[in-house]
Tab-separated table of C-alpha atoms in Angstrom:
chain	number	residue	atom	x	y	z
A	1	MET	CA	-8.464	30.467	228.505
A	2	ASP	CA	-9.685	34.003	227.812
A	3	LYS	CA	-7.202	36.832	227.864
A	4	ILE	CA	-7.807	39.285	230.704
A	5	CYS	CA	-7.284	43.054	230.786
A	6	THR	CA	-8.170	45.713	233.337
A	7	LEU	CA	-10.214	48.827	232.618
A	8	ILE	CA	-9.177	51.472	235.131
A	9	ILE	CA	-11.673	54.345	235.502
A	10	LYS	CA	-9.448	57.053	236.968
A	11	ASP	CA	-12.013	59.854	237.336
A	12	GLU	CA	-15.044	61.299	235.543
A	13	CYS	CA	-13.115	61.656	232.263
A	14	ASN	CA	-10.038	59.474	232.053
A	15	ILE	CA	-9.633	55.722	231.678
A	16	LYS	CA	-6.783	53.300	230.989
A	17	PHE	CA	-6.676	49.750	229.664
A	18	ASP	CA	-3.963	47.599	231.257
A	19	GLY	CA	-2.888	44.244	229.871
A	20	LEU	CA	-3.703	44.718	226.171
A	21	ASP	CA	-1.254	43.621	223.496
A	22	PRO	CA	0.229	46.304	221.176
A	23	VAL	CA	-1.845	45.244	218.143
A	24	VAL	CA	-5.125	45.919	219.984
A	25	ARG	CA	-3.845	49.209	221.377
A	26	ARG	CA	-2.832	50.380	217.898
A	27	GLU	CA	-6.303	49.488	216.627
A	28	MET	CA	-7.792	51.603	219.449
A	29	VAL	CA	-5.540	54.512	218.564
A	30	ASN	CA	-6.574	54.364	214.906
A	31	ALA	CA	-10.277	54.085	215.760
A	32	LEU	CA	-10.112	57.405	217.609
A	33	LYS	CA	-7.794	59.224	215.206
A	34	PHE	CA	-9.283	62.234	213.420
A	35	GLU	CA	-8.010	64.962	211.149
A	36	VAL	CA	-7.223	68.192	212.965
A	37	PRO	CA	-9.051	71.130	211.325
A	38	GLY	CA	-6.647	73.250	209.277
A	39	ALA	CA	-3.797	70.748	209.669
A	40	ARG	CA	-3.489	70.262	205.916
A	41	TYR	CA	-2.133	73.798	205.614
A	42	MET	CA	0.562	73.313	208.263
A	43	PRO	CA	4.202	72.996	207.090
A	44	SER	CA	4.686	69.741	209.030
A	45	VAL	CA	1.852	68.128	207.043
A	46	ARG	CA	2.876	69.590	203.700
A	47	MET	CA	6.430	68.343	204.241
A	48	GLY	CA	5.205	64.870	205.155
A	49	ARG	CA	6.424	64.885	208.761
A	50	TRP	CA	2.883	64.530	210.186
A	51	ASP	CA	-0.366	63.082	208.808
A	52	GLY	CA	-2.435	65.931	210.266
A	53	LYS	CA	-4.362	63.625	212.619
A	54	GLN	CA	-4.572	63.243	216.393
A	55	SER	CA	-6.005	60.385	218.398
A	56	PHE	CA	-8.088	60.453	221.560
A	57	CYS	CA	-6.380	57.243	222.673
A	58	SER	CA	-2.679	56.802	223.461
A	59	VAL	CA	-0.570	53.813	222.474
A	60	GLY	CA	-0.290	53.081	226.198
A	61	GLY	CA	-4.045	52.484	226.390
A	62	SER	CA	-5.115	55.759	227.999
A	63	SER	CA	-8.311	57.347	226.732
A	64	PHE	CA	-11.622	58.812	227.922
A	65	ILE	CA	-14.835	57.409	229.439
A	66	ASN	CA	-16.953	58.842	226.655
A	67	ALA	CA	-14.817	56.999	224.092
A	68	LEU	CA	-15.693	53.604	225.588
A	69	PRO	CA	-18.538	52.898	223.115
A	70	VAL	CA	-15.833	52.860	220.412
A	71	LEU	CA	-13.116	51.086	222.410
A	72	LEU	CA	-15.005	48.307	224.209
A	73	PRO	CA	-16.051	46.409	221.045
A	74	ILE	CA	-12.431	46.437	219.829
A	75	VAL	CA	-11.209	44.920	223.110
A	76	GLN	CA	-14.035	42.380	223.272
A	77	ASP	CA	-13.629	41.336	219.631
A	78	ALA	CA	-9.951	40.674	220.382
A	79	GLY	CA	-11.060	38.009	222.887
A	80	TYR	CA	-10.376	39.849	226.132
A	81	GLU	CA	-12.308	39.477	229.342
A	82	ILE	CA	-12.482	42.926	230.968
A	83	GLU	CA	-12.094	43.465	234.688
A	84	MET	CA	-12.951	46.917	236.008
A	85	GLU	CA	-11.241	49.043	238.635
A	86	ASP	CA	-13.334	52.143	239.401
A	87	GLN	CA	-11.319	54.806	241.225
A	88	ARG	CA	-14.036	57.477	241.156
A	89	SER	CA	-15.410	58.915	244.391
A	90	PRO	CA	-19.002	57.812	245.060
A	91	PHE	CA	-21.571	60.387	243.933
A	92	ASP	CA	-25.272	59.952	243.433
A	93	VAL	CA	-28.062	62.505	243.151
A	94	ASN	CA	-31.555	62.419	241.674
A	95	PHE	CA	-32.659	65.957	240.957
A	96	SER	CA	-36.278	66.976	241.261
A	97	LYS	CA	-37.857	68.418	238.121
A	98	ALA	CA	-37.604	72.179	237.676
A	99	ASN	CA	-40.595	74.398	236.921
A	100	THR	CA	-41.242	77.934	235.652
A	101	THR	CA	-41.571	79.441	239.164
A	102	LEU	CA	-38.139	78.368	240.386
A	103	PHE	CA	-37.262	81.994	241.235
A	104	ASP	CA	-40.593	82.953	242.736
A	105	GLY	CA	-40.417	86.438	244.325
A	106	LYS	CA	-37.530	87.714	242.183
A	107	VAL	CA	-38.018	90.438	239.523
A	108	TRP	CA	-36.058	91.474	236.415
A	109	PRO	CA	-33.854	94.590	236.916
A	110	GLU	CA	-34.026	97.970	235.186
A	111	GLY	CA	-32.935	97.893	231.544
A	112	HIS	CA	-34.030	94.323	230.997
A	113	GLU	CA	-36.635	93.618	228.320
A	114	LEU	CA	-38.962	92.453	231.139
A	115	GLU	CA	-37.850	94.922	233.836
A	116	GLY	CA	-39.997	94.951	236.974
A	117	LYS	CA	-41.750	91.714	236.090
A	118	PRO	CA	-41.319	88.456	238.050
A	119	ILE	CA	-38.480	86.198	236.944
A	120	VAL	CA	-40.444	83.343	235.428
A	121	LEU	CA	-38.599	80.731	233.429
A	122	ARG	CA	-39.934	80.059	229.952
A	123	ASP	CA	-41.193	76.595	229.058
A	124	TYR	CA	-38.268	75.871	226.718
A	125	GLN	CA	-35.805	76.952	229.436
A	126	VAL	CA	-37.405	74.562	231.918
A	127	GLU	CA	-37.226	71.801	229.317
A	128	CYS	CA	-33.498	72.427	228.803
A	129	ILE	CA	-32.887	72.518	232.569
A	130	ASN	CA	-34.654	69.186	233.028
A	131	TYR	CA	-32.569	67.641	230.243
A	132	TYR	CA	-29.475	68.597	232.267
A	133	LEU	CA	-30.927	67.319	235.533
A	134	LYS	CA	-31.537	63.888	233.967
A	135	ASN	CA	-28.084	63.782	232.321
A	136	HIS	CA	-25.233	64.712	234.644
A	137	GLN	CA	-22.642	64.878	231.875
A	138	CYS	CA	-23.932	66.370	228.652
A	139	VAL	CA	-23.982	69.271	226.214
A	140	GLN	CA	-26.953	71.129	224.788
A	141	GLU	CA	-26.884	73.377	221.753
A	142	ILE	CA	-29.029	76.295	222.902
A	143	SER	CA	-29.419	79.252	220.585
A	144	THR	CA	-28.142	82.706	221.355
A	145	GLY	CA	-30.899	84.751	222.975
A	146	ALA	CA	-32.468	81.750	224.730
A	147	GLY	CA	-31.398	83.120	228.113
A	148	LYS	CA	-28.427	80.871	228.828
A	149	THR	CA	-27.208	82.995	231.764
A	150	ILE	CA	-30.479	82.697	233.724
A	151	LEU	CA	-30.555	79.019	232.762
A	152	THR	CA	-27.039	78.647	234.184
A	153	ALA	CA	-28.094	80.430	237.374
A	154	ALA	CA	-31.028	78.023	237.697
A	155	LEU	CA	-28.704	75.028	237.404
A	156	SER	CA	-26.323	76.414	240.051
A	157	TYR	CA	-29.287	77.102	242.347
A	158	LEU	CA	-30.565	73.523	241.981
A	159	VAL	CA	-27.111	71.995	242.572
A	160	GLU	CA	-26.773	74.017	245.778
A	161	GLU	CA	-30.304	73.163	246.926
A	162	GLU	CA	-30.134	69.436	246.274
A	163	THR	CA	-26.458	68.558	246.829
A	164	GLY	CA	-25.053	71.420	248.919
A	165	GLY	CA	-22.110	71.515	246.531
A	166	ARG	CA	-20.380	74.448	244.910
A	167	THR	CA	-20.426	75.195	241.175
A	168	ILE	CA	-17.816	76.599	238.828
A	169	VAL	CA	-19.031	78.370	235.690
A	170	ILE	CA	-16.463	78.774	232.905
A	171	VAL	CA	-17.050	81.476	230.275
A	172	PRO	CA	-14.803	82.630	227.400
A	173	ASN	CA	-14.284	86.308	228.261
A	174	LYS	CA	-14.485	88.988	230.946
A	175	ASP	CA	-17.648	90.565	229.544
A	176	LEU	CA	-19.484	87.267	229.934
A	177	VAL	CA	-18.204	86.935	233.515
A	178	ARG	CA	-19.860	90.249	234.398
A	179	GLN	CA	-23.009	89.487	232.453
A	180	THR	CA	-23.426	86.076	234.118
A	181	GLU	CA	-22.696	87.535	237.550
A	182	VAL	CA	-25.581	90.006	237.146
A	183	ASP	CA	-28.144	87.219	236.713
A	184	TYR	CA	-26.739	85.280	239.674
A	185	VAL	CA	-27.078	88.390	241.842
A	186	ASN	CA	-30.601	89.018	240.485
A	187	VAL	CA	-31.784	85.619	241.744
A	188	GLY	CA	-30.001	85.966	245.112
A	189	LEU	CA	-27.164	83.467	244.740
A	190	ASP	CA	-23.884	83.725	246.666
A	191	VAL	CA	-21.587	84.357	243.707
A	192	GLY	CA	-17.979	85.399	243.210
A	193	VAL	CA	-15.908	85.986	240.097
A	194	TYR	CA	-12.317	85.105	239.268
A	195	TYR	CA	-10.600	87.000	236.469
A	196	GLY	CA	-8.106	89.833	235.990
A	197	ASP	CA	-7.939	91.992	239.132
A	198	ARG	CA	-11.157	90.554	240.625
A	199	LYS	CA	-10.461	87.331	242.475
A	200	ASP	CA	-13.265	86.318	244.829
A	201	ILE	CA	-12.439	83.161	246.749
A	202	GLY	CA	-14.820	80.928	248.701
A	203	SER	CA	-18.205	81.822	247.225
A	204	GLN	CA	-20.803	79.095	246.746
A	205	HIS	CA	-20.714	79.759	242.999
A	206	THR	CA	-17.728	81.079	241.067
A	207	ILE	CA	-17.726	82.464	237.532
A	208	CYS	CA	-14.370	82.578	235.791
A	209	THR	CA	-12.713	82.686	232.402
A	210	TRP	CA	-10.871	79.577	231.275
A	211	GLN	CA	-7.768	81.739	230.824
A	212	SER	CA	-7.781	82.707	234.531
A	213	LEU	CA	-8.444	79.112	235.524
A	214	ASN	CA	-5.474	78.008	233.434
A	215	LYS	CA	-3.191	80.489	235.192
A	216	LEU	CA	-4.444	79.193	238.534
A	217	ASP	CA	-3.745	75.626	237.430
A	218	LYS	CA	-0.170	76.503	236.503
A	219	MET	CA	0.601	77.912	239.963
A	220	GLY	CA	1.106	74.394	241.324
A	221	ASP	CA	1.848	74.223	245.064
A	222	ILE	CA	2.318	77.245	247.325
A	223	ASP	CA	3.425	76.566	250.913
A	224	GLY	CA	2.574	72.907	250.477
A	225	LEU	CA	-0.976	73.649	249.263
A	226	ASN	CA	-2.075	72.852	245.724
A	227	VAL	CA	-3.686	76.088	244.518
A	228	ILE	CA	-6.165	74.655	242.005
A	229	GLU	CA	-7.262	71.893	244.395
A	230	ALA	CA	-7.946	74.476	247.107
A	231	PHE	CA	-9.876	76.616	244.617
A	232	LEU	CA	-12.036	73.630	243.621
A	233	ASP	CA	-12.671	72.410	247.173
A	234	GLY	CA	-16.332	71.450	247.539
A	235	VAL	CA	-17.094	71.838	243.824
A	236	ASN	CA	-19.256	69.061	242.416
A	237	CYS	CA	-20.504	70.797	239.269
A	238	VAL	CA	-18.761	72.548	236.382
A	239	ILE	CA	-20.842	74.435	233.821
A	240	CYS	CA	-19.051	75.421	230.637
A	241	ASP	CA	-20.805	78.221	228.768
A	242	GLU	CA	-20.029	78.662	225.061
A	243	CYS	CA	-18.464	75.215	225.372
A	244	HIS	CA	-17.696	74.983	221.645
A	245	LEU	CA	-14.426	76.557	222.816
A	246	ALA	CA	-13.652	73.299	224.674
A	247	LYS	CA	-12.044	72.174	221.434
A	248	ALA	CA	-9.194	74.533	222.337
A	249	ASP	CA	-6.417	72.473	223.902
A	250	VAL	CA	-6.112	74.627	227.038
A	251	LEU	CA	-9.780	74.295	227.986
A	252	LYS	CA	-9.915	70.604	227.058
A	253	ASN	CA	-6.808	69.941	229.149
A	254	LEU	CA	-8.378	71.725	232.132
A	255	LEU	CA	-11.624	69.793	231.880
A	256	THR	CA	-9.862	66.435	231.502
A	257	GLY	CA	-7.061	67.368	233.922
A	258	SER	CA	-7.554	69.351	237.125
A	259	LEU	CA	-11.355	69.386	236.732
A	260	ALA	CA	-11.649	65.709	235.767
A	261	CYS	CA	-12.897	64.631	239.219
A	262	ILE	CA	-15.982	66.886	239.102
A	263	PRO	CA	-19.001	64.569	238.640
A	264	ILE	CA	-21.618	66.981	237.233
A	265	ARG	CA	-20.411	68.363	233.886
A	266	TRP	CA	-22.739	70.500	231.811
A	267	GLY	CA	-21.947	72.334	228.620
A	268	MET	CA	-24.006	74.812	226.630
A	269	THR	CA	-23.333	76.591	223.375
A	270	GLY	CA	-25.119	78.388	220.576
A	271	THR	CA	-23.151	76.436	217.976
A	272	THR	CA	-21.605	73.001	218.317
A	273	PRO	CA	-18.392	72.599	216.276
A	274	GLU	CA	-18.696	71.694	212.603
A	275	HIS	CA	-15.593	69.443	212.509
A	276	LEU	CA	-15.687	65.860	213.811
A	277	PHE	CA	-12.373	66.276	215.671
A	278	GLN	CA	-13.760	69.272	217.573
A	279	GLU	CA	-17.031	67.465	218.273
A	280	ILE	CA	-15.166	64.488	219.790
A	281	ALA	CA	-12.980	66.847	221.867
A	282	LEU	CA	-16.134	68.379	223.305
A	283	GLU	CA	-17.659	64.966	223.992
A	284	VAL	CA	-14.645	63.561	225.866
A	285	SER	CA	-14.305	66.775	227.922
A	286	ILE	CA	-17.945	67.176	228.959
A	287	GLY	CA	-20.376	64.736	227.340
A	288	GLU	CA	-22.445	64.087	224.255
A	289	THR	CA	-24.849	66.629	222.771
A	290	ILE	CA	-28.338	65.489	223.798
A	291	ASN	CA	-30.586	68.357	222.728
A	292	ARG	CA	-30.708	71.229	220.247
A	293	LEU	CA	-32.793	74.389	220.486
A	294	THR	CA	-32.322	76.438	217.323
A	295	ALA	CA	-32.638	80.156	216.677
A	296	LYS	CA	-35.320	79.424	214.080
A	297	GLU	CA	-37.440	77.656	216.710
A	298	LEU	CA	-37.140	80.648	219.051
A	299	GLN	CA	-37.846	83.078	216.221
A	300	ASP	CA	-40.993	81.138	215.358
A	301	LEU	CA	-42.038	81.236	219.027
A	302	GLY	CA	-41.503	85.003	219.052
A	303	HIS	CA	-38.626	84.954	221.542
A	304	LEU	CA	-35.947	86.117	219.078
A	305	ALA	CA	-35.944	88.865	216.470
A	306	GLN	CA	-36.458	87.922	212.842
A	307	CYS	CA	-33.537	88.749	210.546
A	308	HIS	CA	-32.441	89.193	206.970
A	309	VAL	CA	-28.852	88.833	205.748
A	310	ASN	CA	-27.853	91.484	203.217
A	311	ILE	CA	-24.721	90.247	201.448
A	312	VAL	CA	-22.832	93.166	199.921
A	313	GLN	CA	-20.219	91.825	197.511
A	314	VAL	CA	-17.730	94.566	196.684
A	315	GLN	CA	-16.248	94.152	193.217
A	316	ASP	CA	-12.496	94.295	193.756
A	317	ASN	CA	-9.608	93.984	191.315
A	318	GLY	CA	-6.337	92.126	191.757
A	319	GLY	CA	-5.045	88.728	192.749
A	320	PHE	CA	-3.122	87.489	195.787
A	321	LYS	CA	-1.049	84.376	196.441
A	322	SER	CA	-2.569	83.616	199.834
A	323	TYR	CA	-5.732	84.207	201.838
A	324	GLN	CA	-3.834	86.263	204.418
A	325	GLU	CA	-2.431	88.611	201.752
A	326	GLU	CA	-5.896	89.031	200.231
A	327	LEU	CA	-7.540	89.639	203.605
A	328	LYS	CA	-4.934	92.209	204.604
A	329	HIS	CA	-5.646	94.127	201.389
A	330	LEU	CA	-9.417	93.929	201.829
A	331	VAL	CA	-9.471	95.302	205.386
A	332	THR	CA	-6.699	97.889	205.106
A	333	ASN	CA	-7.182	99.373	201.625
A	334	LEU	CA	-8.081	102.992	202.389
A	335	ALA	CA	-10.449	103.585	199.472
A	336	ARG	CA	-12.312	100.331	200.127
A	337	MET	CA	-12.625	100.888	203.878
A	338	LYS	CA	-13.780	104.465	203.325
A	339	PHE	CA	-16.467	103.160	200.968
A	340	ILE	CA	-17.604	100.607	203.574
A	341	ALA	CA	-17.615	103.335	206.244
A	342	GLU	CA	-19.911	105.445	204.076
A	343	ARG	CA	-22.291	102.492	203.752
A	344	ILE	CA	-22.174	101.962	207.520
A	345	THR	CA	-23.072	105.613	208.125
A	346	LYS	CA	-26.111	105.258	205.875
A	347	ILE	CA	-27.133	101.972	207.507
A	348	SER	CA	-26.818	103.441	211.020
A	349	GLU	CA	-29.523	106.000	210.263
A	350	THR	CA	-32.039	103.194	210.820
A	351	GLY	CA	-30.847	102.389	214.360
A	352	ASN	CA	-28.009	101.293	216.617
A	353	THR	CA	-25.322	99.465	214.685
A	354	LEU	CA	-22.688	96.935	215.786
A	355	VAL	CA	-19.770	96.377	213.411
A	356	LEU	CA	-17.581	93.311	213.958
A	357	VAL	CA	-14.045	93.188	212.562
A	358	ASP	CA	-11.292	90.607	212.904
A	359	ARG	CA	-8.317	92.930	212.820
A	360	ILE	CA	-7.544	95.930	214.997
A	361	LYS	CA	-6.226	97.862	212.000
A	362	ALA	CA	-9.602	97.504	210.259
A	363	GLY	CA	-11.372	98.773	213.378
A	364	GLU	CA	-9.038	101.735	213.656
A	365	LEU	CA	-9.603	102.692	210.021
A	366	LEU	CA	-13.367	102.554	210.408
A	367	ASP	CA	-13.092	104.574	213.611
A	368	ASP	CA	-11.195	107.251	211.657
A	369	PHE	CA	-13.734	107.321	208.820
A	370	LEU	CA	-16.895	107.191	210.956
A	371	ASP	CA	-18.119	110.229	212.848
A	372	ASP	CA	-19.263	109.559	216.425
A	373	ALA	CA	-18.360	105.851	216.298
A	374	ILE	CA	-16.617	104.099	219.183
A	375	PHE	CA	-14.012	101.388	218.623
A	376	LEU	CA	-13.678	98.677	221.273
A	377	SER	CA	-11.010	95.994	221.469
A	378	GLY	CA	-9.403	93.735	224.037
A	379	SER	CA	-7.214	96.621	225.214
A	380	ASP	CA	-10.265	98.451	226.596
A	381	LYS	CA	-11.205	97.746	230.190
A	382	VAL	CA	-14.282	95.656	230.898
A	383	GLU	CA	-15.984	98.612	232.606
A	384	THR	CA	-15.414	100.817	229.551
A	385	ARG	CA	-16.904	98.224	227.223
A	386	LYS	CA	-19.835	97.688	229.590
A	387	GLU	CA	-20.626	101.419	229.622
A	388	HIS	CA	-20.826	101.564	225.832
A	389	TYR	CA	-22.886	98.364	225.598
A	390	GLU	CA	-25.346	99.757	228.161
A	391	GLU	CA	-25.646	103.068	226.281
A	392	VAL	CA	-27.237	101.159	223.421
A	393	ALA	CA	-30.274	100.499	225.635
A	394	LYS	CA	-30.955	104.223	225.925
A	395	THR	CA	-29.708	105.788	222.678
A	396	ASP	CA	-30.431	105.548	218.963
A	397	ASN	CA	-28.138	105.562	215.928
A	398	LYS	CA	-25.060	104.642	217.978
A	399	ILE	CA	-22.232	102.905	216.091
A	400	ILE	CA	-19.981	100.470	217.937
A	401	VAL	CA	-17.048	98.973	216.042
A	402	ALA	CA	-15.616	96.012	217.952
A	403	THR	CA	-13.184	93.183	217.426
A	404	SER	CA	-14.775	89.757	217.088
A	405	GLY	CA	-12.660	88.465	219.962
A	406	ILE	CA	-14.556	90.523	222.526
A	407	ALA	CA	-17.987	90.923	220.936
A	408	SER	CA	-18.849	87.938	218.728
A	409	THR	CA	-19.721	85.554	221.565
A	410	GLY	CA	-22.094	85.797	224.489
A	411	ILE	CA	-22.493	89.534	225.118
A	412	ASN	CA	-26.012	90.871	225.543
A	413	ILE	CA	-26.824	94.053	223.564
A	414	PRO	CA	-30.492	93.661	222.577
A	415	ARG	CA	-31.102	97.086	220.953
A	416	ILE	CA	-28.885	96.415	217.955
A	417	PHE	CA	-30.912	97.066	214.815
A	418	ASN	CA	-28.056	96.520	212.361
A	419	LEU	CA	-25.261	93.975	212.706
A	420	ILE	CA	-22.389	94.325	210.250
A	421	ILE	CA	-19.743	91.654	209.703
A	422	ILE	CA	-16.780	92.479	207.468
A	423	GLU	CA	-14.973	89.602	205.738
A	424	PRO	CA	-16.128	87.138	208.433
A	425	GLY	CA	-14.474	84.075	206.857
A	426	LYS	CA	-15.710	80.486	206.635
A	427	SER	CA	-16.061	79.303	210.241
A	428	TYR	CA	-19.631	78.195	210.928
A	429	VAL	CA	-19.261	78.754	214.681
A	430	LYS	CA	-17.831	82.236	214.267
A	431	VAL	CA	-20.363	83.424	211.696
A	432	ILE	CA	-23.457	82.103	213.497
A	433	GLN	CA	-22.207	83.292	216.902
A	434	SER	CA	-21.585	86.753	215.416
A	435	ILE	CA	-25.106	86.973	214.005
A	436	GLY	CA	-26.360	85.907	217.421
A	437	ARG	CA	-25.349	89.334	218.742
A	438	GLY	CA	-28.126	90.856	216.637
A	439	ILE	CA	-31.123	88.554	216.987
A	440	ARG	CA	-31.972	89.275	220.627
A	441	LYS	CA	-35.295	91.053	221.048
A	442	ALA	CA	-35.879	94.366	222.829
A	443	LYS	CA	-38.989	96.324	223.786
A	444	ASP	CA	-38.897	98.247	220.504
A	445	LYS	CA	-37.198	95.619	218.337
A	446	ASP	CA	-38.403	92.439	216.679
A	447	PHE	CA	-36.279	92.551	213.510
A	448	VAL	CA	-32.580	93.010	212.749
A	449	GLN	CA	-30.766	93.631	209.499
A	450	ILE	CA	-27.542	91.632	209.083
A	451	TRP	CA	-24.966	93.075	206.666
A	452	ASP	CA	-22.266	90.752	205.331
A	453	PHE	CA	-19.565	92.777	203.541
A	454	THR	CA	-17.453	90.584	201.296
A	455	SER	CA	-15.405	90.685	198.086
A	456	SER	CA	-15.332	89.258	194.571
A	457	LEU	CA	-11.702	88.216	195.038
A	458	LYS	CA	-10.724	84.528	195.048
A	459	TYR	CA	-10.619	83.526	198.722
A	460	SER	CA	-13.346	85.867	199.868
A	461	LYS	CA	-15.624	84.514	197.155
A	462	ARG	CA	-14.953	80.926	198.272
A	463	HIS	CA	-15.721	81.828	201.868
A	464	LEU	CA	-18.971	83.491	200.835
A	465	THR	CA	-20.055	80.255	199.154
A	466	LYS	CA	-19.623	78.480	202.497
A	467	ARG	CA	-21.474	81.204	204.411
A	468	LYS	CA	-24.442	80.916	202.051
A	469	LYS	CA	-24.626	77.239	203.039
A	470	PHE	CA	-24.570	78.269	206.700
A	471	TYR	CA	-27.413	80.748	206.168
A	472	ARG	CA	-29.493	78.111	204.419
A	473	LYS	CA	-28.773	75.591	207.199
A	474	VAL	CA	-30.027	77.903	209.959
A	475	GLN	CA	-32.809	79.267	207.724
A	476	TYR	CA	-31.703	82.905	207.659
A	477	PRO	CA	-33.043	84.509	204.447
A	478	PHE	CA	-30.418	86.374	202.414
A	479	THR	CA	-29.943	88.453	199.288
A	480	VAL	CA	-26.758	89.318	197.377
A	481	THR	CA	-25.995	92.784	196.022
A	482	LYS	CA	-22.884	93.446	193.938
A	483	VAL	CA	-21.438	96.956	194.273
A	484	ASN	CA	-18.512	98.960	192.906
A	485	TYR	CA	-16.507	101.653	194.663
């Protein structure tokens, strides 16, 4: 007689196998166990207390729907007959195909590259939208500058039109909340935002940061009412912009926790994660990546600015025991930072310049050395940052120094003619997202110079080797110049 187990589908994300013996469950755990990026450097791993891996399946048999292609063969090969208990709420919709005139009668606002002209979706945008409409739980890698905010607005519009449901759009920072809101207003959608001191409740479409959503989730019950459940009432679609951040535990826990019952789950990003663990985390939270639209494709079509990466390798002396010690020296050494500031001043003579730094101290030093530069960090209010970003559309030779945390992802500043990254490290996502700030086109811009300031010291040199591989992968031409100071 065959052994019998039960597959319980709890919601749109979570599942549980009941009735499996421990040997099979351990095999499932091992099949979905992956090395956590950076774990090898953690004390717990170095001391042998942890193997540096995490599994997307628990020893109790709990896992995720999108892990079933891995788990089902293990259970079946063990001789089990599987009975299914589906606890999901019924939901079925067949979307009509989108077309380029979805927003017929609407025009682009002042300051936009196409201001005053009708809002007409581009062919590649329509193609991406239709991929989503055919796949209710999926991710697409869509290059920076492809118009992801208007694409998101189109998806929300179609969900409202064809299902009557509400949508939640999750973005990584306050600047992107405001930027996304503008496009929703432009196309006439009923939209509210939820972040910081702006908390609009009850709109058909809500744009929020995952940090604000997490705080809402932690409120629990107030006067017998579950706060997050009330907030999500009527929502049948969640759209996660820059969803490569879903690898972060907080966002993943939200998507597979309080938001797990939402049937339509769409993710978009300019860069899918480079590590397998992060890729699986994204897949179990939202869905598999079904389509890729690269920057090179959009550059070839003329929708993005061409670019060249100028690697400036500063010849430094000395040696440091750790990467952090070396980095601290490289971005705080006064003589070195003054030299870089002088180069920035010269570069800025050719047009508006955005400088991205990782550390506030580095930004403050550059602000001191640069005349007429503005330094922006997370401590500046959203409105202040917005004012300076908008000035770029009307001025020339402006220098903005900003921390990567607020400016490396998502923000729209097309009239940047020079993008400077200082010791940007070895993260593919971070480096390519940062360069994405520069390759948007403007009326008077179809080319951007990228400047990668790095060092000849040990760790910096290793990281540069990795970045060269990134540049080759995305087909950004580059040259290396070695300089002394």
